[in-house]
PDB file of C-alpha atoms in Angstrom:
ATOM      1  CA  ASN R 843     -64.367 208.670  81.303  1.00 35.00           C
ATOM      2  CA  ILE R 844     -62.105 206.179  79.595  1.00 36.00           C
ATOM      3  CA  GLY R 845     -63.503 203.215  77.655  1.00 39.00           C
ATOM      4  CA  PHE R 846     -61.502 200.036  78.209  1.00 40.00           C
ATOM      5  CA  ALA R 847     -61.885 198.933  74.601  1.00 41.00           C
ATOM      6  CA  ILE R 848     -61.007 202.361  73.193  1.00 39.00           C
ATOM      7  CA  VAL R 849     -57.937 203.645  75.008  1.00 49.00           C
ATOM      8  CA  ARG R 850     -54.875 201.564  75.821  1.00 56.00           C
ATOM      9  CA  ALA R 851     -53.933 201.388  79.480  1.00 57.00           C
ATOM     10  CA  ASP R 852     -50.656 203.248  79.068  1.00 58.00           C
ATOM     11  CA  LYS R 853     -52.351 206.171  77.314  1.00 70.00           C
ATOM     12  CA  ALA R 854     -55.042 206.363  79.974  1.00 71.00           C
ATOM     13  CA  VAL R 855     -52.513 206.537  82.795  1.00 68.00           C
ATOM     14  CA  ALA R 856     -50.111 208.774  80.864  1.00 67.00           C
ATOM     15  CA  GLY R 857     -52.954 211.206  80.326  1.00 75.00           C
ATOM     16  CA  THR R 858     -53.425 211.431  84.092  1.00 78.00           C
ATOM     17  CA  PRO R 859     -50.099 212.674  85.463  1.00 82.00           C
ATOM     18  CA  ASP R 860     -51.053 212.395  89.138  1.00 88.00           C
ATOM     19  CA  PRO R 861     -48.812 210.002  91.109  1.00 92.00           C
ATOM     20  CA  VAL R 862     -51.809 208.065  92.468  1.00 93.00           C
ATOM     21  CA  LEU R 863     -55.035 207.198  90.660  1.00 92.00           C
ATOM     22  CA  VAL R 864     -57.951 204.770  90.868  1.00 93.00           C
ATOM     23  CA  VAL R 865     -59.506 202.824  87.982  1.00 92.00           C
ATOM     24  CA  LEU R 866     -63.221 202.336  88.712  1.00 91.00           C
ATOM     25  CA  GLY R 867     -65.732 200.070  87.025  1.00 89.00           C
ATOM     26  CA  PRO R 868     -68.339 197.348  87.541  1.00 87.00           C
ATOM     27  CA  PRO R 869     -67.430 193.649  87.837  1.00 85.00           C
ATOM     28  CA  GLY R 870     -66.197 192.122  84.598  1.00 85.00           C
ATOM     29  CA  CYS R 871     -65.406 195.413  82.861  1.00 86.00           C
ATOM     30  CA  GLY R 872     -61.675 194.681  82.599  1.00 86.00           C
ATOM     31  CA  LYS R 873     -60.056 196.528  85.524  1.00 90.00           C
ATOM     32  CA  SER R 874     -57.628 193.737  86.432  1.00 91.00           C
ATOM     33  CA  THR R 875     -56.859 193.123  82.761  1.00 88.00           C
ATOM     34  CA  LEU R 876     -56.181 196.829  82.332  1.00 88.00           C
ATOM     35  CA  LEU R 877     -53.601 196.758  85.147  1.00 92.00           C
ATOM     36  CA  ARG R 878     -51.998 193.638  83.686  1.00 92.00           C
ATOM     37  CA  LEU R 879     -51.868 195.305  80.271  1.00 89.00           C
ATOM     38  CA  LEU R 880     -50.227 198.334  81.824  1.00 90.00           C
ATOM     39  CA  GLU R 881     -47.675 196.042  83.486  1.00 92.00           C
ATOM     40  CA  LEU R 882     -46.875 194.467  80.117  1.00 91.00           C
ATOM     41  CA  GLU R 883     -46.667 197.808  78.308  1.00 88.00           C
ATOM     42  CA  LEU R 884     -44.326 199.317  80.891  1.00 89.00           C
ATOM     43  CA  ALA R 885     -42.070 196.255  80.733  1.00 90.00           C
ATOM     44  CA  ALA R 886     -41.982 196.465  76.930  1.00 90.00           C
ATOM     45  CA  GLU R 887     -41.198 200.168  77.106  1.00 89.00           C
ATOM     46  CA  ALA R 888     -38.346 199.519  79.534  1.00 89.00           C
ATOM     47  CA  LEU R 889     -36.842 196.906  77.191  1.00 90.00           C
ATOM     48  CA  ARG R 890     -37.284 199.172  74.190  1.00 93.00           C
ATOM     49  CA  THR R 891     -35.985 202.425  75.688  1.00 92.00           C
ATOM     50  CA  GLY R 892     -33.861 201.320  78.636  1.00 89.00           C
ATOM     51  CA  LYS R 893     -36.149 203.179  81.039  1.00 86.00           C
ATOM     52  CA  ASP R 894     -35.118 202.196  84.551  1.00 87.00           C
ATOM     53  CA  GLN R 895     -38.545 201.441  86.032  1.00 89.00           C
ATOM     54  CA  VAL R 896     -40.157 198.367  87.571  1.00 94.00           C
ATOM     55  CA  THR R 897     -43.755 197.340  88.251  1.00 95.00           C
ATOM     56  CA  LEU R 898     -45.366 195.303  91.006  1.00 97.00           C
ATOM     57  CA  PHE R 899     -48.874 193.898  90.454  1.00 97.00           C
ATOM     58  CA  VAL R 900     -50.554 192.738  93.657  1.00 97.00           C
ATOM     59  CA  PRO R 901     -54.159 191.568  94.245  1.00 97.00           C
ATOM     60  CA  LEU R 902     -55.294 193.318  97.421  1.00 97.00           C
ATOM     61  CA  ASN R 903     -57.468 190.382  98.455  1.00 95.00           C
ATOM     62  CA  THR R 904     -54.194 188.857  99.695  1.00 95.00           C
ATOM     63  CA  TYR R 905     -53.581 191.759 102.114  1.00 96.00           C
ATOM     64  CA  ARG R 906     -54.398 190.095 105.406  1.00 90.00           C
ATOM     65  CA  ALA R 907     -53.062 189.497 108.885  1.00 83.00           C
ATOM     66  CA  PRO R 908     -50.739 186.498 109.393  1.00 83.00           C
ATOM     67  CA  LYS R 909     -53.182 185.198 112.047  1.00 82.00           C
ATOM     68  CA  ALA R 910     -56.876 185.754 112.690  1.00 77.00           C
ATOM     69  CA  ASP R 911     -56.300 187.575 116.003  1.00 79.00           C
ATOM     70  CA  MET R 912     -53.653 189.920 114.550  1.00 83.00           C
ATOM     71  CA  GLU R 913     -53.702 193.127 112.540  1.00 88.00           C
ATOM     72  CA  PRO R 914     -52.288 193.100 108.998  1.00 92.00           C
ATOM     73  CA  PRO R 915     -48.840 194.660 108.582  1.00 94.00           C
ATOM     74  CA  PRO R 916     -48.567 198.278 107.407  1.00 96.00           C
ATOM     75  CA  PRO R 917     -49.109 198.465 103.628  1.00 97.00           C
ATOM     76  CA  GLY R 918     -45.515 199.490 102.900  1.00 96.00           C
ATOM     77  CA  ALA R 919     -44.016 196.653 104.915  1.00 96.00           C
ATOM     78  CA  TRP R 920     -46.427 194.194 103.330  1.00 97.00           C
ATOM     79  CA  LEU R 921     -45.538 195.254  99.783  1.00 97.00           C
ATOM     80  CA  ILE R 922     -41.830 195.097 100.587  1.00 97.00           C
ATOM     81  CA  GLY R 923     -42.370 191.520 101.775  1.00 96.00           C
ATOM     82  CA  GLN R 924     -44.352 190.637  98.651  1.00 96.00           C
ATOM     83  CA  TRP R 925     -41.581 191.997  96.432  1.00 97.00           C
ATOM     84  CA  ALA R 926     -38.809 190.225  98.354  1.00 97.00           C
ATOM     85  CA  ALA R 927     -40.652 186.895  98.215  1.00 96.00           C
ATOM     86  CA  ARG R 928     -41.208 187.106  94.450  1.00 95.00           C
ATOM     87  CA  PHE R 929     -37.940 188.682  93.355  1.00 95.00           C
ATOM     88  CA  PRO R 930     -35.236 187.858  95.914  1.00 95.00           C
ATOM     89  CA  ALA R 931     -32.439 188.521  93.394  1.00 95.00           C
ATOM     90  CA  LEU R 932     -33.632 192.059  92.541  1.00 93.00           C
ATOM     91  CA  PRO R 933     -32.941 195.276  94.476  1.00 95.00           C
ATOM     92  CA  ALA R 934     -35.179 195.861  97.490  1.00 96.00           C
ATOM     93  CA  LEU R 935     -38.466 197.650  96.888  1.00 96.00           C
ATOM     94  CA  GLU R 936     -37.713 200.346  99.434  1.00 95.00           C
ATOM     95  CA  GLY R 937     -34.634 201.336  97.431  1.00 96.00           C
ATOM     96  CA  LEU R 938     -36.600 201.393  94.172  1.00 96.00           C
ATOM     97  CA  LEU R 939     -39.203 203.640  95.795  1.00 95.00           C
ATOM     98  CA  ALA R 940     -36.497 205.915  97.145  1.00 94.00           C
ATOM     99  CA  ASP R 941     -35.138 206.254  93.593  1.00 94.00           C
ATOM    100  CA  GLY R 942     -38.578 206.910  92.106  1.00 93.00           C
ATOM    101  CA  ARG R 943     -38.453 203.781  89.938  1.00 93.00           C
ATOM    102  CA  ALA R 944     -41.560 201.900  91.114  1.00 94.00           C
ATOM    103  CA  VAL R 945     -45.054 201.587  89.649  1.00 95.00           C
ATOM    104  CA  LEU R 946     -47.382 199.793  92.075  1.00 97.00           C
ATOM    105  CA  LEU R 947     -50.444 198.182  90.457  1.00 96.00           C
ATOM    106  CA  LEU R 948     -52.819 197.364  93.296  1.00 97.00           C
ATOM    107  CA  ASP R 949     -55.843 195.380  92.177  1.00 96.00           C
ATOM    108  CA  ALA R 950     -59.304 195.339  93.786  1.00 94.00           C
ATOM    109  CA  LEU R 951     -59.245 197.869  96.607  1.00 94.00           C
ATOM    110  CA  ASN R 952     -62.777 196.708  97.454  1.00 92.00           C
ATOM    111  CA  GLU R 953     -61.532 193.165  98.134  1.00 93.00           C
ATOM    112  CA  ILE R 954     -59.232 194.006 101.043  1.00 94.00           C
ATOM    113  CA  PRO R 955     -60.248 191.462 103.713  1.00 92.00           C
ATOM    114  CA  HIS R 956     -62.319 192.969 106.520  1.00 88.00           C
ATOM    115  CA  ARG R 957     -64.965 191.895 109.009  1.00 86.00           C
ATOM    116  CA  THR R 958     -66.892 195.153 109.421  1.00 90.00           C
ATOM    117  CA  ALA R 959     -67.399 198.420 107.579  1.00 87.00           C
ATOM    118  CA  GLY R 960     -65.426 200.181 110.297  1.00 90.00           C
ATOM    119  CA  GLU R 961     -62.505 197.818 109.856  1.00 90.00           C
ATOM    120  CA  TYR R 962     -62.563 198.422 106.102  1.00 90.00           C
ATOM    121  CA  ARG R 963     -62.365 202.182 106.678  1.00 90.00           C
ATOM    122  CA  GLU R 964     -59.349 201.595 108.915  1.00 92.00           C
ATOM    123  CA  ARG R 965     -57.648 199.582 106.174  1.00 93.00           C
ATOM    124  CA  ILE R 966     -58.354 202.311 103.612  1.00 93.00           C
ATOM    125  CA  ALA R 967     -56.937 204.902 106.007  1.00 93.00           C
ATOM    126  CA  ASP R 968     -53.725 202.857 106.208  1.00 95.00           C
ATOM    127  CA  TRP R 969     -53.449 202.720 102.406  1.00 95.00           C
ATOM    128  CA  LYS R 970     -54.248 206.419 102.154  1.00 94.00           C
ATOM    129  CA  ALA R 971     -51.344 207.205 104.490  1.00 94.00           C
ATOM    130  CA  PHE R 972     -49.095 204.861 102.503  1.00 95.00           C
ATOM    131  CA  VAL R 973     -49.765 206.486  99.120  1.00 94.00           C
ATOM    132  CA  GLN R 974     -49.140 209.886 100.677  1.00 92.00           C
ATOM    133  CA  GLU R 975     -45.741 208.598 101.755  1.00 92.00           C
ATOM    134  CA  VAL R 976     -44.961 207.060  98.362  1.00 92.00           C
ATOM    135  CA  ALA R 977     -45.867 210.258  96.539  1.00 89.00           C
ATOM    136  CA  ALA R 978     -43.713 212.293  98.911  1.00 89.00           C
ATOM    137  CA  ILE R 979     -40.644 210.025  98.620  1.00 87.00           C
ATOM    138  CA  HIS R 980     -40.054 210.690  94.918  1.00 85.00           C
ATOM    139  CA  SER R 981     -42.140 212.143  92.118  1.00 84.00           C
ATOM    140  CA  GLY R 982     -41.212 209.275  89.807  1.00 90.00           C
ATOM    141  CA  ASN R 983     -43.251 206.682  91.709  1.00 93.00           C
ATOM    142  CA  ARG R 984     -46.796 205.812  90.609  1.00 93.00           C
ATOM    143  CA  VAL R 985     -49.583 203.916  92.340  1.00 95.00           C
ATOM    144  CA  VAL R 986     -52.594 202.659  90.360  1.00 95.00           C
ATOM    145  CA  PHE R 987     -55.515 201.060  92.220  1.00 95.00           C
ATOM    146  CA  SER R 988     -58.531 199.321  90.764  1.00 94.00           C
ATOM    147  CA  CYS R 989     -61.875 199.166  92.547  1.00 93.00           C
ATOM    148  CA  ARG R 990     -65.507 198.357  91.870  1.00 88.00           C
ATOM    149  CA  SER R 991     -67.415 201.610  91.406  1.00 81.00           C
ATOM    150  CA  LEU R 992     -70.112 200.867  93.979  1.00 71.00           C
ATOM    151  CA  ASP R 993     -67.543 199.979  96.638  1.00 75.00           C
ATOM    152  CA  TYR R 994     -65.427 203.120  96.333  1.00 76.00           C
ATOM    153  CA  SER R 995     -67.002 204.707  99.392  1.00 66.00           C
ATOM    154  CA  ALA R 996     -63.775 205.713 101.171  1.00 66.00           C
ATOM    155  CA  PRO R 997     -61.767 207.759  98.643  1.00 81.00           C
ATOM    156  CA  LEU R 998     -57.996 207.954  98.901  1.00 88.00           C
ATOM    157  CA  SER R 999     -57.764 211.696  98.202  1.00 87.00           C
ATOM    158  CA  THR R1000     -56.610 214.140 100.869  1.00 86.00           C
ATOM    159  CA  PRO R1001     -56.097 217.913 100.795  1.00 87.00           C
ATOM    160  CA  GLU R1002     -52.395 217.231 100.180  1.00 86.00           C
ATOM    161  CA  LEU R1003     -52.800 214.568  97.483  1.00 89.00           C
ATOM    162  CA  ARG R1004     -55.460 214.517  94.784  1.00 88.00           C
ATOM    163  CA  VAL R1005     -56.302 210.985  93.667  1.00 91.00           C
ATOM    164  CA  PRO R1006     -58.290 211.151  90.399  1.00 90.00           C
ATOM    165  CA  GLN R1007     -60.621 208.419  89.222  1.00 88.00           C
ATOM    166  CA  LEU R1008     -60.717 206.848  85.755  1.00 88.00           C
ATOM    167  CA  GLN R1009     -64.080 205.286  85.000  1.00 88.00           C
ATOM    168  CA  VAL R1010     -64.208 202.232  82.740  1.00 86.00           C
ATOM    169  CA  GLU R1011     -67.260 202.682  80.501  1.00 85.00           C
ATOM    170  CA  PRO R1012     -69.412 199.954  78.880  1.00 88.00           C
ATOM    171  CA  MET R1013     -68.458 198.984  75.348  1.00 90.00           C
ATOM    172  CA  SER R1014     -70.309 200.736  72.539  1.00 92.00           C
ATOM    173  CA  ASP R1015     -72.133 198.802  69.789  1.00 94.00           C
ATOM    174  CA  ASP R1016     -69.098 199.181  67.543  1.00 93.00           C
ATOM    175  CA  ARG R1017     -66.760 197.815  70.211  1.00 91.00           C
ATOM    176  CA  VAL R1018     -69.038 194.868  70.907  1.00 93.00           C
ATOM    177  CA  ARG R1019     -69.020 194.017  67.195  1.00 94.00           C
ATOM    178  CA  ARG R1020     -65.231 194.312  66.995  1.00 93.00           C
ATOM    179  CA  PHE R1021     -64.898 192.089  70.073  1.00 92.00           C
ATOM    180  CA  LEU R1022     -67.048 189.407  68.401  1.00 94.00           C
ATOM    181  CA  GLU R1023     -64.978 189.642  65.230  1.00 94.00           C
ATOM    182  CA  VAL R1024     -61.828 188.880  67.247  1.00 92.00           C
ATOM    183  CA  TYR R1025     -63.167 186.077  69.451  1.00 91.00           C
ATOM    184  CA  ALA R1026     -65.650 184.417  67.084  1.00 93.00           C
ATOM    185  CA  PRO R1027     -64.940 185.638  63.531  1.00 94.00           C
ATOM    186  CA  ALA R1028     -66.944 182.885  61.835  1.00 96.00           C
ATOM    187  CA  LYS R1029     -70.048 183.675  63.872  1.00 95.00           C
ATOM    188  CA  ALA R1030     -69.614 187.405  64.499  1.00 95.00           C
ATOM    189  CA  SER R1031     -72.368 188.652  62.175  1.00 95.00           C
ATOM    190  CA  ARG R1032     -74.899 186.096  63.385  1.00 95.00           C
ATOM    191  CA  LEU R1033     -74.034 186.748  67.042  1.00 95.00           C
ATOM    192  CA  TRP R1034     -74.345 190.499  66.623  1.00 95.00           C
ATOM    193  CA  SER R1035     -77.730 190.160  64.907  1.00 94.00           C
ATOM    194  CA  ALA R1036     -78.974 188.101  67.834  1.00 93.00           C
ATOM    195  CA  LEU R1037     -77.496 190.397  70.479  1.00 94.00           C
ATOM    196  CA  ALA R1038     -78.669 193.626  68.869  1.00 92.00           C
ATOM    197  CA  ALA R1039     -82.288 192.552  69.309  1.00 87.00           C
ATOM    198  CA  SER R1040     -81.763 191.146  72.801  1.00 90.00           C
ATOM    199  CA  PRO R1041     -82.459 192.895  76.132  1.00 90.00           C
ATOM    200  CA  GLN R1042     -79.263 191.192  77.385  1.00 90.00           C
ATOM    201  CA  LEU R1043     -77.099 193.474  75.259  1.00 93.00           C
ATOM    202  CA  GLU R1044     -76.640 196.016  78.063  1.00 90.00           C
ATOM    203  CA  LEU R1045     -75.262 193.308  80.362  1.00 88.00           C
ATOM    204  CA  LEU R1046     -72.965 192.040  77.607  1.00 91.00           C
ATOM    205  CA  ARG R1047     -71.228 195.393  77.126  1.00 91.00           C
ATOM    206  CA  SER R1048     -68.745 194.057  79.687  1.00 88.00           C
ATOM    207  CA  PRO R1049     -65.770 192.153  78.144  1.00 88.00           C
ATOM    208  CA  TYR R1050     -66.010 189.370  80.733  1.00 88.00           C
ATOM    209  CA  PHE R1051     -69.686 188.618  80.209  1.00 90.00           C
ATOM    210  CA  LEU R1052     -69.514 189.076  76.469  1.00 91.00           C
ATOM    211  CA  ARG R1053     -66.738 186.511  76.174  1.00 88.00           C
ATOM    212  CA  LEU R1054     -68.753 184.048  78.272  1.00 88.00           C
TER     213      LEU R1054
END
């Protein structure tokens, strides 16, 4: 279990060497922010060390069919299209994958558009087949999904590919206090005194709700 406020995203992922993994947590715990932080850290590392690696962050709620009566494209083809539309001057994504240079950051697996539970399972099966392919192409590729804990009912693991899960834990009292000191330094002590005696504290151990 990896606390969002305790361990930096790059250390969390680096400590899990598997080519594919899933970051799980409740709404507002920081899953999307964690993937964005990882994107930033990998870009900074590439500038600092010359590491020849690229990232692609994509919200999976945009994975849909071009028309209502059509099926969505295969995940690989869809990601290739997303990359080409955003970065037309860069090398094609399929070449980067073939060279083992790609880190795919796929946000909100639970938000893939679907009309029925059966259709959602079909979509997950497509993504499961895709990550198997990505892992087999080159060991240098990585795929990191995020998903709400309660919605992770169709795991991506197969006998051939283990997909571990990193659970984002609620912030401890110390982390809540440090958060307040960063966002509201003039009021941090007073806010903590009020929160510590409040039944709402358990809800506010999420970065999103605490900032609100």
